[in-house]
mmCIF file of C-alpha atoms in Angstrom:
data_model
loop_
_atom_site.group_PDB
_atom_site.id
_atom_site.type_symbol
_atom_site.label_atom_id
_atom_site.label_comp_id
_atom_site.label_asym_id
_atom_site.label_seq_id
_atom_site.Cartn_x
_atom_site.Cartn_y
_atom_site.Cartn_z
ATOM 1 C CA MET Q 1 43.345 -31.580 53.916
ATOM 2 C CA VAL Q 2 42.710 -27.902 54.669
ATOM 3 C CA SER Q 3 45.789 -25.704 54.217
ATOM 4 C CA ALA Q 4 47.061 -23.588 57.099
ATOM 5 C CA VAL Q 5 45.934 -20.511 55.156
ATOM 6 C CA LEU Q 6 42.350 -21.735 54.946
ATOM 7 C CA ALA Q 7 42.360 -22.991 58.512
ATOM 8 C CA ALA Q 8 43.062 -19.416 59.631
ATOM 9 C CA SER Q 9 39.836 -18.266 57.949
ATOM 10 C CA GLY Q 10 37.616 -21.125 59.057
ATOM 11 C CA GLY Q 11 38.126 -23.105 55.857
ATOM 12 C CA VAL Q 12 36.565 -20.354 53.731
ATOM 13 C CA LYS Q 13 38.362 -18.703 50.805
ATOM 14 C CA GLN Q 14 37.859 -14.978 51.372
ATOM 15 C CA VAL Q 15 38.011 -12.792 48.255
ATOM 16 C CA ILE Q 16 37.677 -9.013 48.458
ATOM 17 C CA CYS Q 17 37.597 -5.990 46.155
ATOM 18 C CA ILE Q 18 37.137 -2.252 46.613
ATOM 19 C CA SER Q 19 35.178 0.308 44.595
ATOM 20 C CA TRP Q 20 34.706 4.045 45.005
ATOM 21 C CA GLY Q 21 33.482 6.809 42.730
ATOM 22 C CA THR Q 22 32.122 6.215 39.229
ATOM 23 C CA LYS Q 23 35.091 4.902 37.230
ATOM 24 C CA TYR Q 24 34.069 1.238 37.457
ATOM 25 C CA GLY Q 25 30.900 0.436 39.383
ATOM 26 C CA ALA Q 26 28.422 -2.430 39.224
ATOM 27 C CA PRO Q 27 29.266 -3.903 35.768
ATOM 28 C CA PHE Q 28 32.909 -4.459 36.732
ATOM 29 C CA ILE Q 29 32.061 -5.742 40.221
ATOM 30 C CA ASN Q 30 29.428 -8.164 38.951
ATOM 31 C CA ARG Q 31 31.757 -9.508 36.258
ATOM 32 C CA LEU Q 32 34.519 -9.986 38.799
ATOM 33 C CA TYR Q 33 32.205 -11.870 41.139
ATOM 34 C CA ALA Q 34 31.017 -14.113 38.307
ATOM 35 C CA MET Q 35 34.598 -14.919 37.291
ATOM 36 C CA VAL Q 36 35.521 -15.733 40.885
ATOM 37 C CA LYS Q 37 32.498 -17.998 41.269
ATOM 38 C CA ARG Q 38 33.388 -19.930 38.102
ATOM 39 C CA ASN Q 39 37.015 -20.367 39.103
ATOM 40 C CA ILE Q 40 37.023 -21.218 42.801
ATOM 41 C CA THR Q 41 36.110 -24.270 44.837
ATOM 42 C CA PRO Q 42 33.549 -23.488 47.579
ATOM 43 C CA PRO Q 43 33.194 -22.522 50.304
ATOM 44 C CA PHE Q 44 34.150 -18.932 49.535
ATOM 45 C CA THR Q 45 32.964 -15.396 50.188
ATOM 46 C CA PHE Q 46 33.187 -12.373 47.924
ATOM 47 C CA THR Q 47 33.094 -9.041 49.732
ATOM 48 C CA CYS Q 48 33.056 -5.650 48.047
ATOM 49 C CA PHE Q 49 33.946 -2.536 50.054
ATOM 50 C CA THR Q 50 32.085 0.230 48.276
ATOM 51 C CA ASP Q 51 30.329 3.582 48.493
ATOM 52 C CA ASN Q 52 27.581 2.488 46.067
ATOM 53 C CA ARG Q 53 25.685 -0.806 46.309
ATOM 54 C CA SER Q 54 23.262 -0.099 43.462
ATOM 55 C CA ASP Q 55 22.714 -2.851 40.866
ATOM 56 C CA LEU Q 56 25.127 -5.303 42.481
ATOM 57 C CA ASN Q 57 24.492 -9.031 42.347
ATOM 58 C CA PRO Q 58 22.648 -9.902 45.598
ATOM 59 C CA GLU Q 59 25.113 -12.747 46.201
ATOM 60 C CA ILE Q 60 27.902 -10.192 46.726
ATOM 61 C CA LEU Q 61 28.594 -9.290 50.352
ATOM 62 C CA CYS Q 62 28.779 -5.505 50.599
ATOM 63 C CA GLU Q 63 30.530 -3.438 53.241
ATOM 64 C CA ASP Q 64 31.039 0.303 53.557
ATOM 65 C CA LEU Q 65 34.428 1.686 52.601
ATOM 66 C CA PRO Q 66 36.786 1.284 55.583
ATOM 67 C CA PRO Q 67 37.935 4.593 57.109
ATOM 68 C CA LEU Q 68 41.301 6.030 56.130
ATOM 69 C CA ASP Q 69 41.236 9.361 57.995
ATOM 70 C CA VAL Q 70 43.422 11.242 55.518
ATOM 71 C CA GLU Q 71 42.219 14.792 54.945
ATOM 72 C CA ASN Q 72 44.380 15.513 51.909
ATOM 73 C CA MET Q 73 45.143 12.582 49.634
ATOM 74 C CA PRO Q 74 48.302 12.740 47.500
ATOM 75 C CA VAL Q 75 48.171 14.710 44.269
ATOM 76 C CA ARG Q 76 50.208 14.296 41.064
ATOM 77 C CA THR Q 77 50.906 10.646 41.843
ATOM 78 C CA LYS Q 78 50.704 7.453 39.794
ATOM 79 C CA GLY Q 79 49.681 5.323 42.762
ATOM 80 C CA ILE Q 80 46.134 4.260 43.637
ATOM 81 C CA TRP Q 81 46.408 5.350 47.254
ATOM 82 C CA PRO Q 82 42.732 4.978 48.278
ATOM 83 C CA LYS Q 83 43.497 1.246 48.398
ATOM 84 C CA GLY Q 84 45.093 2.146 51.726
ATOM 85 C CA ARG Q 85 41.609 1.826 53.223
ATOM 86 C CA LEU Q 86 42.184 -1.930 53.177
ATOM 87 C CA TRP Q 87 45.276 -1.681 55.390
ATOM 88 C CA GLY Q 88 43.325 -0.942 58.578
ATOM 89 C CA PRO Q 89 42.730 -3.138 61.640
ATOM 90 C CA LYS Q 90 39.281 -4.287 60.478
ATOM 91 C CA LEU Q 91 37.655 -5.288 57.207
ATOM 92 C CA GLY Q 92 33.981 -5.710 58.009
ATOM 93 C CA ASN Q 93 33.435 -9.073 59.675
ATOM 94 C CA LEU Q 94 36.396 -10.741 57.970
ATOM 95 C CA SER Q 95 39.391 -12.158 59.788
ATOM 96 C CA GLY Q 96 42.421 -14.100 58.670
ATOM 97 C CA PRO Q 97 43.863 -14.158 55.123
ATOM 98 C CA VAL Q 98 41.998 -12.394 52.309
ATOM 99 C CA LEU Q 99 42.732 -12.365 48.586
ATOM 100 C CA PHE Q 100 42.355 -8.904 47.051
ATOM 101 C CA LEU Q 101 41.481 -8.552 43.350
ATOM 102 C CA ASP Q 102 41.375 -5.406 41.218
ATOM 103 C CA LEU Q 103 38.104 -4.784 39.389
ATOM 104 C CA ASP Q 104 39.597 -4.720 35.889
ATOM 105 C CA LEU Q 105 41.485 -8.017 35.827
ATOM 106 C CA VAL Q 106 40.346 -11.180 34.024
ATOM 107 C CA ILE Q 107 40.326 -14.577 35.720
ATOM 108 C CA VAL Q 108 41.181 -17.385 33.314
ATOM 109 C CA GLY Q 109 41.988 -20.281 35.696
ATOM 110 C CA SER Q 110 41.486 -21.647 39.194
ATOM 111 C CA LEU Q 111 42.064 -19.335 42.170
ATOM 112 C CA ASP Q 112 42.351 -22.209 44.652
ATOM 113 C CA SER Q 113 46.151 -22.289 44.727
ATOM 114 C CA PHE Q 114 46.323 -18.654 45.818
ATOM 115 C CA PHE Q 115 45.070 -19.929 49.186
ATOM 116 C CA GLU Q 116 47.697 -22.665 49.402
ATOM 117 C CA VAL Q 117 50.980 -20.776 48.917
ATOM 118 C CA GLY Q 118 52.808 -19.607 52.048
ATOM 119 C CA GLY Q 119 51.426 -19.301 55.540
ATOM 120 C CA PRO Q 120 48.396 -17.553 57.030
ATOM 121 C CA ASP Q 121 50.438 -14.614 58.303
ATOM 122 C CA ASP Q 122 52.232 -13.918 55.016
ATOM 123 C CA VAL Q 123 51.786 -10.933 52.714
ATOM 124 C CA ILE Q 124 52.018 -12.420 49.206
ATOM 125 C CA LEU Q 125 51.891 -10.315 46.045
ATOM 126 C CA SER Q 126 51.802 -11.136 42.363
ATOM 127 C CA ARG Q 127 55.019 -10.160 40.616
ATOM 128 C CA ASN Q 128 55.254 -6.873 38.750
ATOM 129 C CA GLN Q 129 56.341 -7.700 35.217
ATOM 130 C CA THR Q 130 56.959 -4.103 34.156
ATOM 131 C CA THR Q 131 60.086 -3.754 36.317
ATOM 132 C CA PRO Q 132 62.066 -6.992 35.743
ATOM 133 C CA PHE Q 133 65.204 -5.647 37.442
ATOM 134 C CA GLU Q 134 63.370 -4.565 40.596
ATOM 135 C CA ARG Q 135 61.973 -6.933 43.199
ATOM 136 C CA LEU Q 136 58.541 -5.379 43.018
ATOM 137 C CA GLY Q 137 55.103 -6.756 43.779
ATOM 138 C CA GLN Q 138 51.806 -6.049 42.083
ATOM 139 C CA THR Q 139 48.813 -5.202 44.277
ATOM 140 C CA SER Q 140 46.253 -5.884 41.569
ATOM 141 C CA LEU Q 141 46.195 -9.325 43.158
ATOM 142 C CA PHE Q 142 47.647 -9.993 46.586
ATOM 143 C CA ARG Q 143 46.893 -11.846 49.795
ATOM 144 C CA PHE Q 144 47.285 -10.562 53.329
ATOM 145 C CA PRO Q 145 45.871 -11.213 56.802
ATOM 146 C CA VAL Q 146 43.317 -8.674 57.986
ATOM 147 C CA GLY Q 147 45.094 -6.159 60.217
ATOM 148 C CA LYS Q 148 48.635 -7.109 59.163
ATOM 149 C CA LEU Q 149 49.130 -3.912 57.154
ATOM 150 C CA VAL Q 150 48.164 -1.466 59.923
ATOM 151 C CA PRO Q 151 51.782 -0.186 60.156
ATOM 152 C CA LEU Q 152 51.574 0.786 56.475
ATOM 153 C CA GLN Q 153 48.346 2.674 56.992
ATOM 154 C CA GLU Q 154 49.808 4.526 59.966
ATOM 155 C CA LYS Q 155 52.935 5.468 58.026
ATOM 156 C CA PHE Q 156 50.883 6.643 55.054
ATOM 157 C CA ARG Q 157 48.449 8.575 57.223
ATOM 158 C CA ALA Q 158 51.340 10.432 58.903
ATOM 159 C CA ASP Q 159 52.635 11.845 55.590
ATOM 160 C CA PRO Q 160 50.474 10.926 52.570
ATOM 161 C CA GLN Q 161 52.189 13.170 50.052
ATOM 162 C CA GLY Q 162 55.659 12.289 51.281
ATOM 163 C CA VAL Q 163 54.985 8.563 50.998
ATOM 164 C CA ALA Q 164 53.489 8.964 47.524
ATOM 165 C CA ASP Q 165 56.433 11.093 46.368
ATOM 166 C CA LYS Q 166 58.967 8.590 47.679
ATOM 167 C CA TYR Q 167 57.370 5.375 46.430
ATOM 168 C CA GLN Q 168 55.250 6.657 43.483
ATOM 169 C CA PHE Q 169 53.073 3.532 43.427
ATOM 170 C CA GLU Q 170 51.218 1.980 46.364
ATOM 171 C CA GLN Q 171 52.482 -1.437 45.249
ATOM 172 C CA ARG Q 172 56.087 -0.331 45.780
ATOM 173 C CA PHE Q 173 55.134 0.996 49.218
ATOM 174 C CA VAL Q 174 53.541 -2.340 50.152
ATOM 175 C CA THR Q 175 56.446 -4.372 48.744
ATOM 176 C CA ARG Q 176 59.075 -2.376 50.634
ATOM 177 C CA ASN Q 177 57.195 -2.064 53.932
ATOM 178 C CA ALA Q 178 55.126 -5.239 54.384
ATOM 179 C CA PRO Q 179 55.634 -6.449 57.974
ATOM 180 C CA GLY Q 180 57.807 -9.552 57.845
ATOM 181 C CA GLY Q 181 58.696 -8.854 54.208
ATOM 182 C CA ALA Q 182 56.706 -9.483 51.060
ATOM 183 C CA LYS Q 183 56.557 -12.848 49.315
ATOM 184 C CA PHE Q 184 55.415 -13.592 45.771
ATOM 185 C CA PHE Q 185 53.079 -15.921 43.946
ATOM 186 C CA PRO Q 186 54.601 -17.896 41.035
ATOM 187 C CA ARG Q 187 55.441 -15.548 38.179
ATOM 188 C CA ARG Q 188 53.347 -17.261 35.496
ATOM 189 C CA TRP Q 189 50.124 -17.347 37.502
ATOM 190 C CA VAL Q 190 49.415 -13.630 37.101
ATOM 191 C CA LEU Q 191 50.288 -12.138 33.727
ATOM 192 C CA HIS Q 192 50.242 -8.683 32.138
ATOM 193 C CA PHE Q 193 48.132 -8.574 28.972
ATOM 194 C CA ARG Q 194 50.270 -6.188 26.955
ATOM 195 C CA GLN Q 195 53.576 -7.723 28.047
ATOM 196 C CA ASP Q 196 52.768 -11.424 28.284
ATOM 197 C CA CYS Q 197 49.893 -11.941 25.838
ATOM 198 C CA ARG Q 198 50.305 -9.393 23.053
ATOM 199 C CA TRP Q 199 52.753 -10.317 20.314
ATOM 200 C CA PRO Q 200 55.672 -7.949 19.594
ATOM 201 C CA PHE Q 201 55.871 -5.907 16.405
ATOM 202 C CA PRO Q 202 55.336 -6.952 13.622
ATOM 203 C CA LEU Q 203 53.642 -10.188 14.785
ATOM 204 C CA ASN Q 204 50.980 -8.109 16.562
ATOM 205 C CA TYR Q 205 49.487 -7.373 13.104
ATOM 206 C CA PHE Q 206 49.096 -11.041 12.200
ATOM 207 C CA LEU Q 207 48.470 -12.946 15.446
ATOM 208 C CA THR Q 208 45.730 -12.642 18.050
ATOM 209 C CA PRO Q 209 47.115 -12.121 21.578
ATOM 210 C CA ARG Q 210 47.813 -15.500 23.160
ATOM 211 C CA LEU Q 211 46.549 -16.959 26.432
ATOM 212 C CA PRO Q 212 49.431 -18.868 28.095
ATOM 213 C CA ALA Q 213 48.360 -22.268 29.387
ATOM 214 C CA ASP Q 214 49.635 -21.703 32.931
ATOM 215 C CA ALA Q 215 47.951 -18.308 33.381
ATOM 216 C CA ARG Q 216 45.300 -17.938 36.072
ATOM 217 C CA VAL Q 217 44.764 -14.180 36.069
ATOM 218 C CA ILE Q 218 45.458 -11.560 33.384
ATOM 219 C CA LEU Q 219 46.058 -7.954 34.446
ATOM 220 C CA PHE Q 220 44.935 -4.922 32.435
ATOM 221 C CA PRO Q 221 46.628 -1.951 34.173
ATOM 222 C CA ARG Q 222 46.995 1.725 33.279
ATOM 223 C CA ASP Q 223 43.490 2.348 31.928
ATOM 224 C CA PHE Q 224 43.715 -0.506 29.447
ATOM 225 C CA HIS Q 225 40.400 -2.244 30.108
ATOM 226 C CA PRO Q 226 39.540 -5.807 29.044
ATOM 227 C CA GLN Q 227 36.928 -4.393 26.670
ATOM 228 C CA PHE Q 228 39.684 -2.705 24.675
ATOM 229 C CA ALA Q 229 41.336 -6.089 24.123
ATOM 230 C CA VAL Q 230 38.015 -7.566 23.041
ATOM 231 C CA GLU Q 231 37.543 -4.772 20.482
ATOM 232 C CA GLY Q 232 41.165 -4.630 19.352
ATOM 233 C CA ARG Q 233 42.081 -1.103 20.382
ATOM 234 C CA PHE Q 234 45.248 -0.360 22.290
ATOM 235 C CA GLY Q 235 43.960 1.998 24.953
ATOM 236 C CA LEU Q 236 41.537 4.648 26.110
ATOM 237 C CA LYS Q 237 42.200 6.886 23.091
ATOM 238 C CA GLY Q 238 42.881 4.106 20.618
ATOM 239 C CA ARG Q 239 40.624 3.082 17.769
ATOM 240 C CA ALA Q 240 39.878 -0.404 16.538
ATOM 241 C CA ALA Q 241 40.998 -0.840 12.940
ATOM 242 C CA PRO Q 242 42.044 -3.605 10.552
ATOM 243 C CA PRO Q 243 45.836 -4.054 10.381
ATOM 244 C CA LEU Q 244 46.265 -2.390 6.982
ATOM 245 C CA ASP Q 245 44.185 0.613 8.029
ATOM 246 C CA HIS Q 246 46.301 1.090 11.152
ATOM 247 C CA ILE Q 247 49.486 0.991 9.065
ATOM 248 C CA ARG Q 248 48.039 3.387 6.491
ATOM 249 C CA HIS Q 249 47.124 5.868 9.235
ATOM 250 C CA MET Q 250 50.744 6.169 10.337
ATOM 251 C CA PHE Q 251 50.958 9.063 7.893
ATOM 252 C CA ASP Q 252 47.983 10.829 9.532
ATOM 253 C CA PRO Q 253 49.229 13.130 12.351
ATOM 254 C CA GLU Q 254 45.777 13.221 13.947
ATOM 255 C CA ARG Q 255 45.566 9.445 14.193
ATOM 256 C CA ARG Q 256 49.168 9.151 15.371
ATOM 257 C CA ARG Q 257 48.584 11.862 18.012
ATOM 258 C CA ASN Q 258 52.212 12.984 17.576
ATOM 259 C CA ARG Q 259 53.552 9.645 18.767
ATOM 260 C CA PRO Q 260 56.875 8.453 17.321
ATOM 261 C CA LEU Q 261 56.353 6.243 14.291
ATOM 262 C CA PHE Q 262 57.605 2.998 15.806
ATOM 263 C CA ARG Q 263 55.596 3.537 18.971
ATOM 264 C CA TYR Q 264 52.475 4.038 16.891
ATOM 265 C CA LEU Q 265 53.128 0.848 14.922
ATOM 266 C CA ARG Q 266 53.909 -1.106 18.083
ATOM 267 C CA HIS Q 267 50.667 0.019 19.728
ATOM 268 C CA TYR Q 268 48.368 -2.284 17.831
ATOM 269 C CA ILE Q 269 46.464 -5.399 18.846
ATOM 270 C CA ARG Q 270 44.045 -7.630 17.043
ATOM 271 C CA PRO Q 271 40.609 -8.272 18.629
ATOM 272 C CA THR Q 272 40.957 -10.910 21.358
ATOM 273 C CA PRO Q 273 37.896 -13.186 21.676
ATOM 274 C CA TRP Q 274 39.234 -15.222 24.621
ATOM 275 C CA VAL Q 275 39.070 -12.131 26.815
ATOM 276 C CA ALA Q 276 35.319 -11.871 26.162
ATOM 277 C CA ASP Q 277 34.945 -15.592 26.874
ATOM 278 C CA HIS Q 278 36.219 -15.071 30.436
ATOM 279 C CA TRP Q 279 35.285 -11.439 31.196
ATOM 280 C CA ARG Q 280 31.536 -11.903 31.560
ATOM 281 C CA GLU Q 281 28.831 -12.448 34.138
#
């Protein structure tokens, strides 16, 4: 039996992503498409809205970046506000519910259930695990009907800097302003690598980050790419090192980069092979 969500899109699971500039590009898009294809029951489509179609898998449906019509984007903000291009009245030839995925997440289980929760007119976000005392969604993975978020785009377009200053993150803006209110996918479906998979100090020196059995998608936000987990380095400026070497370097100011001692010790992960097993074409 086709769910009401799928019926609204002609029985097709519609997955989308967006890419602009040079930060990610074809390798991330192609990996994401491959992960979707391995973890979804057809029929489905995968559409990338992008300003550069070079080297993309020919099976990927490409569309130009939707217009946003904002002359001056917000500055000094933590939010990824260019995602607001997706809030317009049209998304290429798509209609009905679409599932948006960030380029740097890792799919580890079936995506089918993301098209079964709620109704076709609902805006449904993954839960933000970094703010447990705030009812906040995560727009690294969320589902919405094409055109439903037009009021958000209009509000943002009217005062981009003011909206960014008030809400800081685009996910908070979407959570607070989604027409009809935001709903959430089950908490354990979408997990945060550093919070839900990495072991706390001192177990992080002895145990490889775990993959919870009920996880379907693992998020890698704030410039912590899946490749860093594969290599066993904590972030963009981190270095992969055996546990004893990392501990020994706590007395080296250059390696610590002036971080407090406990923070330095806490920021360690062992190489994580299961990430490489899933994050591939």
